[in-house]
Short mmCIF file of C-alpha atoms in Angstrom, two decimals:
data_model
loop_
_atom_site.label_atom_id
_atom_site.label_comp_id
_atom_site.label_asym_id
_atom_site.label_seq_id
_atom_site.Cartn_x
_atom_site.Cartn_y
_atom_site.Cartn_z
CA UNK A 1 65.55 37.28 87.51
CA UNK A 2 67.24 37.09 90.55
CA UNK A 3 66.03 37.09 94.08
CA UNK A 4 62.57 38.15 92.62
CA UNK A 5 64.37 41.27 91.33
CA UNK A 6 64.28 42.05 87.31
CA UNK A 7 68.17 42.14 85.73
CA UNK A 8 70.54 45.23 86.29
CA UNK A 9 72.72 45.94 83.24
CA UNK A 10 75.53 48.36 84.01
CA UNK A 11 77.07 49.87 80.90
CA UNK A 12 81.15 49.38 80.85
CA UNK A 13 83.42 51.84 79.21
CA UNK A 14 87.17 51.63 78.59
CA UNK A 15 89.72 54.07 77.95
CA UNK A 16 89.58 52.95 74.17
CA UNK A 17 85.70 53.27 73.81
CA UNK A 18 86.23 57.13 75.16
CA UNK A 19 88.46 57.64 72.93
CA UNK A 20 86.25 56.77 69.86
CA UNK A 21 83.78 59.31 71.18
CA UNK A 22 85.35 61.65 70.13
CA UNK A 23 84.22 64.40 72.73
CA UNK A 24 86.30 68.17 71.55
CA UNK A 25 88.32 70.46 74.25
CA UNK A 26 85.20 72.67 73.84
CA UNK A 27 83.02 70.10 75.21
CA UNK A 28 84.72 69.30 77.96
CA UNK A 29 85.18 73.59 78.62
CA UNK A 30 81.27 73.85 78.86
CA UNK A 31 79.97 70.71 80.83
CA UNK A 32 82.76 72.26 83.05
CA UNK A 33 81.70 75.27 83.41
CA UNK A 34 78.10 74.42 83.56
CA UNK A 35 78.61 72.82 86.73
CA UNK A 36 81.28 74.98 88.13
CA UNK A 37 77.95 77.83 87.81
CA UNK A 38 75.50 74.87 89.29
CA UNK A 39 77.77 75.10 92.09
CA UNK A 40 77.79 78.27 92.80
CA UNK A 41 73.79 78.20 92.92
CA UNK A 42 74.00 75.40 95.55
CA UNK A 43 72.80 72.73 92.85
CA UNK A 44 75.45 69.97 93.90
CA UNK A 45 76.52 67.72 96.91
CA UNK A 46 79.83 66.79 97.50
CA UNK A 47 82.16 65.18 99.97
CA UNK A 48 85.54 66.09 100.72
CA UNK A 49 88.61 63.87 98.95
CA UNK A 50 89.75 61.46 101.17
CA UNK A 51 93.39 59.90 100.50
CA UNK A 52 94.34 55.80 101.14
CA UNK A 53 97.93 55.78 101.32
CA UNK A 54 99.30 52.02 101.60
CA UNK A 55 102.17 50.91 102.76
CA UNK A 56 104.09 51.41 99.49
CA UNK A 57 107.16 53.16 100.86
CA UNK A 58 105.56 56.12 99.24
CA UNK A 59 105.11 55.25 95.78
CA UNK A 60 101.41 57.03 95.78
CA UNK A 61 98.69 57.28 96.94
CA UNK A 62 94.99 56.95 96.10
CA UNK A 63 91.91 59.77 96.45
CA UNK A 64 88.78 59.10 96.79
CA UNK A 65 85.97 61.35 95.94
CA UNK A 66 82.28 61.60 95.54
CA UNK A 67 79.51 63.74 94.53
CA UNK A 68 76.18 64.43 93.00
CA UNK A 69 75.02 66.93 90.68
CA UNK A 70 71.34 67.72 90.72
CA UNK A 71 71.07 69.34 87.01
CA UNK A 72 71.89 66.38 85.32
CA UNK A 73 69.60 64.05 83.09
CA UNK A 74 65.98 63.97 84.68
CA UNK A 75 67.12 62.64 88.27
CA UNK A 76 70.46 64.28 88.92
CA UNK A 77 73.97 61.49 88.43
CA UNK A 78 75.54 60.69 91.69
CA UNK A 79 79.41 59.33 91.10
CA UNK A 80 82.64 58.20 92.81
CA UNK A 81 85.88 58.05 91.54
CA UNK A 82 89.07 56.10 92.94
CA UNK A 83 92.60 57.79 91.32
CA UNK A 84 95.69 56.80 92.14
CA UNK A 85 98.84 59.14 92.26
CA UNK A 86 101.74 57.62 91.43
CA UNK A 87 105.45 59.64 90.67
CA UNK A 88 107.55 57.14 89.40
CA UNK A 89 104.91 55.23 87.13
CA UNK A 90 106.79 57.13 84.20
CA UNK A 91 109.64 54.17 84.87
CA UNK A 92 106.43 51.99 83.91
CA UNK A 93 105.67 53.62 81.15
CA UNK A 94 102.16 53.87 82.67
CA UNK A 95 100.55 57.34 83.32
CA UNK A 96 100.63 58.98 86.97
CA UNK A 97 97.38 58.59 87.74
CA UNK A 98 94.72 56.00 86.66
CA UNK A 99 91.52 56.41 87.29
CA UNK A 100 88.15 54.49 87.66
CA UNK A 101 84.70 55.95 88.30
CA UNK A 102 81.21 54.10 89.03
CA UNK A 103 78.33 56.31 88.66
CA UNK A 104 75.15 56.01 90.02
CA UNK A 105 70.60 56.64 89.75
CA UNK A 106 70.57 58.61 92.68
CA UNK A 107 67.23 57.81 93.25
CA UNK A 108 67.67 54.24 93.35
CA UNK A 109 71.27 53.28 94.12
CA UNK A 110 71.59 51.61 90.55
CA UNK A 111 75.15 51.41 89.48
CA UNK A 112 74.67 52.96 85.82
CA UNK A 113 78.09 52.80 84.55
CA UNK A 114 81.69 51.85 85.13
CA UNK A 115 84.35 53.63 83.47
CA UNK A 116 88.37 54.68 82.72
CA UNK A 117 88.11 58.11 84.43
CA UNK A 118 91.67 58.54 83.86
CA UNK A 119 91.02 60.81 80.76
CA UNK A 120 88.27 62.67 82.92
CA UNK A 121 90.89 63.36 85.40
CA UNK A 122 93.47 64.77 82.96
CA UNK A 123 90.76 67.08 81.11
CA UNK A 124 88.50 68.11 83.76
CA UNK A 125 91.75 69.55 85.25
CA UNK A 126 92.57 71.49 82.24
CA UNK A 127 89.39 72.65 81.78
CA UNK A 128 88.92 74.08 85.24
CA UNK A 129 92.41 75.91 84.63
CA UNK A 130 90.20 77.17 81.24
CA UNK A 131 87.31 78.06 83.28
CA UNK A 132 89.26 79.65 85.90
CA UNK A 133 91.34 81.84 83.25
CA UNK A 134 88.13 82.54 81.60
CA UNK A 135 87.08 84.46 83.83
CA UNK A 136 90.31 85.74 86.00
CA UNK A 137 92.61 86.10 83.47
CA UNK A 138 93.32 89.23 81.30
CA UNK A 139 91.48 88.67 77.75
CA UNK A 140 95.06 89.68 75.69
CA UNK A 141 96.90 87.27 77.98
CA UNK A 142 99.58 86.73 75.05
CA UNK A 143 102.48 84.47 76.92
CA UNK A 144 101.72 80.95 78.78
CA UNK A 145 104.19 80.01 81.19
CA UNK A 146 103.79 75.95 82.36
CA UNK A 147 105.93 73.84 85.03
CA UNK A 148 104.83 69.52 84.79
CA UNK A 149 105.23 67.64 81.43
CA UNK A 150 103.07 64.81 82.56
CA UNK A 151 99.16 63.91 83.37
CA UNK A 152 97.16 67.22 82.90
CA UNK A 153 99.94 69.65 81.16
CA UNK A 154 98.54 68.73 77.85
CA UNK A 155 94.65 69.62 78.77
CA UNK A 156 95.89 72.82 80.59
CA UNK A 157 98.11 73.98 77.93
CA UNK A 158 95.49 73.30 74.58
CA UNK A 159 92.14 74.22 76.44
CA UNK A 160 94.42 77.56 77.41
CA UNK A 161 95.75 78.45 73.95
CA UNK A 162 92.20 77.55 72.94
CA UNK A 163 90.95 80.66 74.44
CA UNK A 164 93.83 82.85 74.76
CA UNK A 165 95.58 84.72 71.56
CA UNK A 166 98.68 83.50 72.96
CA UNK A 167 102.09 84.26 71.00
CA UNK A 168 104.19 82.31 73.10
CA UNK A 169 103.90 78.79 75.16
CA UNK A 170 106.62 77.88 77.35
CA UNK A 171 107.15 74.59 79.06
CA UNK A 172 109.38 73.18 81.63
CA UNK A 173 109.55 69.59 83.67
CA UNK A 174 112.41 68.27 85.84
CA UNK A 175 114.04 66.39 83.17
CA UNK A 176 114.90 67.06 79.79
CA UNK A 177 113.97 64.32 77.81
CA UNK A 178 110.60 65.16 79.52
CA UNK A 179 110.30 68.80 78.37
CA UNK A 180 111.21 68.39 74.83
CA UNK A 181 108.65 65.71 74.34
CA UNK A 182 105.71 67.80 75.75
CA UNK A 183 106.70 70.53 73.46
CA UNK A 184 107.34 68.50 70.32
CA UNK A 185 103.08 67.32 71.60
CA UNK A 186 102.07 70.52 71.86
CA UNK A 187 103.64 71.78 68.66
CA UNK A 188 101.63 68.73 66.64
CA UNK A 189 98.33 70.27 67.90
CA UNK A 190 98.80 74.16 67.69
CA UNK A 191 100.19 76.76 65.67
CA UNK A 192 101.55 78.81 68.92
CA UNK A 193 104.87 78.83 69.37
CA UNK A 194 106.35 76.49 71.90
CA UNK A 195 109.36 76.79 74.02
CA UNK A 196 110.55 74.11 76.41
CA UNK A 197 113.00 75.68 78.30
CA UNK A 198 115.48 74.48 81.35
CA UNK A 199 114.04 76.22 84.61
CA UNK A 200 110.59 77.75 86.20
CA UNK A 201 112.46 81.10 86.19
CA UNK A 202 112.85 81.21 82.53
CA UNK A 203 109.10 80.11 82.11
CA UNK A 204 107.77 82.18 84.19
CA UNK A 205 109.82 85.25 83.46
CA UNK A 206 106.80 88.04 82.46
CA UNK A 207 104.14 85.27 81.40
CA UNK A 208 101.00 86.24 81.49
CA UNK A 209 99.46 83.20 82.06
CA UNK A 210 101.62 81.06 85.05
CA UNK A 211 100.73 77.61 85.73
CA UNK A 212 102.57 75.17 88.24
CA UNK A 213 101.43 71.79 87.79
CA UNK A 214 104.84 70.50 88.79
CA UNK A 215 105.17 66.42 90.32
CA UNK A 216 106.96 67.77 93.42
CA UNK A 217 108.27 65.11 96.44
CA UNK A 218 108.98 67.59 99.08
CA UNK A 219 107.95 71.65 99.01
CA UNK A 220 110.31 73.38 96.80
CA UNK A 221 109.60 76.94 95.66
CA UNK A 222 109.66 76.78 91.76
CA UNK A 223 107.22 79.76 91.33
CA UNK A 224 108.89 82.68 93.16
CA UNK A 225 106.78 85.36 94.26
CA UNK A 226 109.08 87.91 92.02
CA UNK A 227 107.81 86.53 88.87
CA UNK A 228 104.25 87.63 88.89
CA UNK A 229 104.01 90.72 87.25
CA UNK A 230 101.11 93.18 87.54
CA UNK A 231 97.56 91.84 85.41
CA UNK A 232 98.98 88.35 86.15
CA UNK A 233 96.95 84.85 86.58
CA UNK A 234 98.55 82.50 88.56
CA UNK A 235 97.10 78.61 88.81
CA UNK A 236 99.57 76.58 91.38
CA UNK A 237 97.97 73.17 92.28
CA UNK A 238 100.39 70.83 92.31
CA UNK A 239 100.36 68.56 94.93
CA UNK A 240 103.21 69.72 97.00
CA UNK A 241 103.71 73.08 97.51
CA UNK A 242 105.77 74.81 94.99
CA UNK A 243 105.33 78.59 96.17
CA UNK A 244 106.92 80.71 98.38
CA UNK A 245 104.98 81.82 101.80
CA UNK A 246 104.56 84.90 100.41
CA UNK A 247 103.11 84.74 97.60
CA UNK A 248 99.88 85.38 98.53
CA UNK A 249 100.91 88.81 99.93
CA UNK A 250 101.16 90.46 96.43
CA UNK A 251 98.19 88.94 95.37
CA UNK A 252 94.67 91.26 94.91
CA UNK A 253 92.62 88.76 94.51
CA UNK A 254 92.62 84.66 95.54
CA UNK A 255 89.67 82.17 94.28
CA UNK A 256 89.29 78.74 94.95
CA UNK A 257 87.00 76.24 93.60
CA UNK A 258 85.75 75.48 97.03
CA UNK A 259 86.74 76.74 100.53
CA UNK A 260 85.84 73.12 102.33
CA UNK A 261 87.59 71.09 100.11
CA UNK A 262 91.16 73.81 100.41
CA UNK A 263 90.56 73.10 103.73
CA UNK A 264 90.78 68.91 103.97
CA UNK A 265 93.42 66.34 103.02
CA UNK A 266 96.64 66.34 103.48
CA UNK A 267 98.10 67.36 100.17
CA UNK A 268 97.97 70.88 97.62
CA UNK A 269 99.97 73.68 96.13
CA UNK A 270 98.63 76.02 99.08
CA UNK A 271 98.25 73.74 101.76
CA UNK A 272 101.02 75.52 104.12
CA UNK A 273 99.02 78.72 103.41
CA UNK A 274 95.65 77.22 105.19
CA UNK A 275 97.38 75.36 107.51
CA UNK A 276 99.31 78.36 109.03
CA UNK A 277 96.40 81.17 108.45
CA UNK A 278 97.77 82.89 105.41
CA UNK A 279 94.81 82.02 103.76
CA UNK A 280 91.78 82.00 105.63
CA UNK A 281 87.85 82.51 104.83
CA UNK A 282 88.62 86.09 105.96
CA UNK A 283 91.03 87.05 103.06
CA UNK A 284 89.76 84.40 100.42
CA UNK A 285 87.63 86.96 97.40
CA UNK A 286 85.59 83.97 96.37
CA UNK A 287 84.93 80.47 95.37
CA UNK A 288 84.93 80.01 91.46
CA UNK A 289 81.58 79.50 91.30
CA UNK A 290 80.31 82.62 92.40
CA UNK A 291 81.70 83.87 90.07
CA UNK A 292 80.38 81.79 87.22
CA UNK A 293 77.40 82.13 88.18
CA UNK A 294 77.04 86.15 88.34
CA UNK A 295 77.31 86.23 92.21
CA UNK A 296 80.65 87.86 92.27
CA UNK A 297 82.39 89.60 89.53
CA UNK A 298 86.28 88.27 88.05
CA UNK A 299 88.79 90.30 86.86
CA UNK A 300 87.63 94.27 87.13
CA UNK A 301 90.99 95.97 86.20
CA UNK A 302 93.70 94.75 83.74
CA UNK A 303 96.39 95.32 86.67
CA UNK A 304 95.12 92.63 89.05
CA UNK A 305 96.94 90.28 89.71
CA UNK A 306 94.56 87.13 90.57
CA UNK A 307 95.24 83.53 92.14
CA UNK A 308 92.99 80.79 91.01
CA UNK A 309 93.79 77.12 93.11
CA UNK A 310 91.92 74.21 92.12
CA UNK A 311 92.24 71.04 93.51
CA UNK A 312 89.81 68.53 91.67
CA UNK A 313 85.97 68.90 92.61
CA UNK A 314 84.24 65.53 92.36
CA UNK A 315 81.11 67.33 90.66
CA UNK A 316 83.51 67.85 87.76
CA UNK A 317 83.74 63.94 87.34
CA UNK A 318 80.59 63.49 87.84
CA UNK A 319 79.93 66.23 84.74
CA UNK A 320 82.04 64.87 82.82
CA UNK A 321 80.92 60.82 83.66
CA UNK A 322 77.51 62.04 82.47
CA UNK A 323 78.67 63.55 78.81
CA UNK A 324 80.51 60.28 78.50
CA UNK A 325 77.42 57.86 79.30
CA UNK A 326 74.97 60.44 77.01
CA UNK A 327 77.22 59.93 74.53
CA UNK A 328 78.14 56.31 74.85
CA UNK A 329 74.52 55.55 74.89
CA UNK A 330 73.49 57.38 72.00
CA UNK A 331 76.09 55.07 69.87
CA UNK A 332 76.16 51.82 72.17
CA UNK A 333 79.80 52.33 73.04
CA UNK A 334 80.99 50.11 75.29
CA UNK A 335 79.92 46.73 77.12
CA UNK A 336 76.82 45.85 78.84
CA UNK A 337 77.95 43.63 81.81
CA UNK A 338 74.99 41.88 83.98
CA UNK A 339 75.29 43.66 87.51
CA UNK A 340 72.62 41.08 89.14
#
């Protein structure tokens, strides 16, 4: 006892004790999509990312983001996660972005859980590419065309082929050394074949499937509008623009996974589109949700050619924080660390 108050226990998890969970790519796919649909029925709360950039002669930054999903567990989980974004940690041999998340009884403020989050971020990414494609993409989407070796690739590119009867993956990063050892990772965990080859041209040349998930320090236009063919699906979301201004022009359809948060921060693949009007609440089709959740239908015609951009809803760590905790207390995972 302290203060008169009984003990809070808060439940610890490291990257190591996620790991031993064991939670599939399939998992991950549904508690995804589950809330993608709960927010589409107006089931969660979130707040817009906000970034801290130090004084780190631009190193990285950190975002901050927060939300609460109502259809969780008995009460609803409220969380907030703190990830860094960091370029050059590949000189460090550490991973781009590290994550930590607290989550929260949102009926009483108790801190439930600390945990890594850095393996939420990477596969809560991929998945929402999954979802996205799921539904926007054309079911005999046979070629997979991906630009960034590093941080989410390998969620986007598995949870993809997962769902896709793909008969060709191609890959691409900046440098070399980079490329070939995504592929030679991907080819260890499916039977597709897998190209890395030297530029975005080549790996977007007639894909079906395009995905730019490049690590970008100023706007450079790796997917050119010219590539996207007719019946294409096209996912750009790295964090500095990679597209040309036009590319929304040839587009018949543009989601987003929510028009608030396209709208705030400082950083994303289409942020010169919002900023300048291209892409306005006027000319957006929908938010992914509404779709998901049988407001809106996806793809209609096989020729569409359909833009899905994501940038990282909080309710999707939050999701994926709770199938973590379920798990980790069904099996004790983790450490129990007195909170007060």
């Amino acid at each position: 006892m302290i203060h008169g108050s009984p003990a809070i226990w808060l439940r610890f998890l490291s990257g190591p004790d996620i790991d031993r969970l064991g939670i599939a790519n399939h998992e991950v796919i549904a508690a995804v999509e589950e809330v993608v649909g709960a927010h589409g029925r107006g089931e969660t709360v979130f707040e817009p990312r906000t970034h801290l950039v130090p004084g780190n002669g631009g190193a990285g930054h950190f975002n901050i983001l927060r939300g609460h999903v109502a259809t969780l567990g008995d009460h609803g989980l409220s969380g907030v996660k703190v990830v860094g974004d960091f370029v050059p940690n590949y000189q460090k041999g550490l991973p781009s972005e590290l994550a930590l998340m607290t989550v929260f009884d949102p009926t009483t403020g108790v801190p439930l859980a600390i945990m890594d989050a850095t393996l939420i971020t990477e596969v809560r990414t991929g998945a929402m590419t999954a979802v996205g494609a799921k539904f926007l993409a054309r079911k005999d989407s046979r070629v997979l065309g991906h630009v960034g070796a590093r941080g989410t690739a390998f969620s986007n590119v598995t949870m993809l082929d997962s769902l896709f009867p793909l008969e060709e993956i191609r890959v691409t990063s900046r440098r070399p050394e980079s490329r070939e050892a995504f592929a030679a990772r991907l080819r260890e965990v499916t039977e597709t074949p897998v190209r890395a080859v030297a530029t975005a041209a080549e790996t977007f040349d007639q894909a079906d499937i395009l995905v730019e998930a490049s690590r970008l320090e100023k706007p450079t236009p790796l997917l050119r509008t010219a590539a996207v063919k007719r019946g294409a699906f096209v996912v750009p979301y790295g964090t500095v623009s990679a597209v040309e201004p036009d590319l929304l022009d040839v587009m018949d359809k543009v989601v987003v996974d929510d028009w608030r948060e396209s709208r705030s921060g400082r950083f994303g693949a289409l942020r010169s589109h919002v900023d300048s009007g291209r892409l306005t609440e006027q000319n957006l089709y929908a938010q992914i949700g509404e779709i998901v959740s049988g407001g809106k239908p996806g793809r209609e015609t096989p020729g569409e050619r359909i833009l899905f951009w994501h940038r990282g809803l909080s309710i999707l760590d939050v999701a994926l924080a709770h199938l973590i905790l379920t798990r980790a207390e069904a099996v004790d995972a983790g450490t129990m660390l007195r909170y007060r």
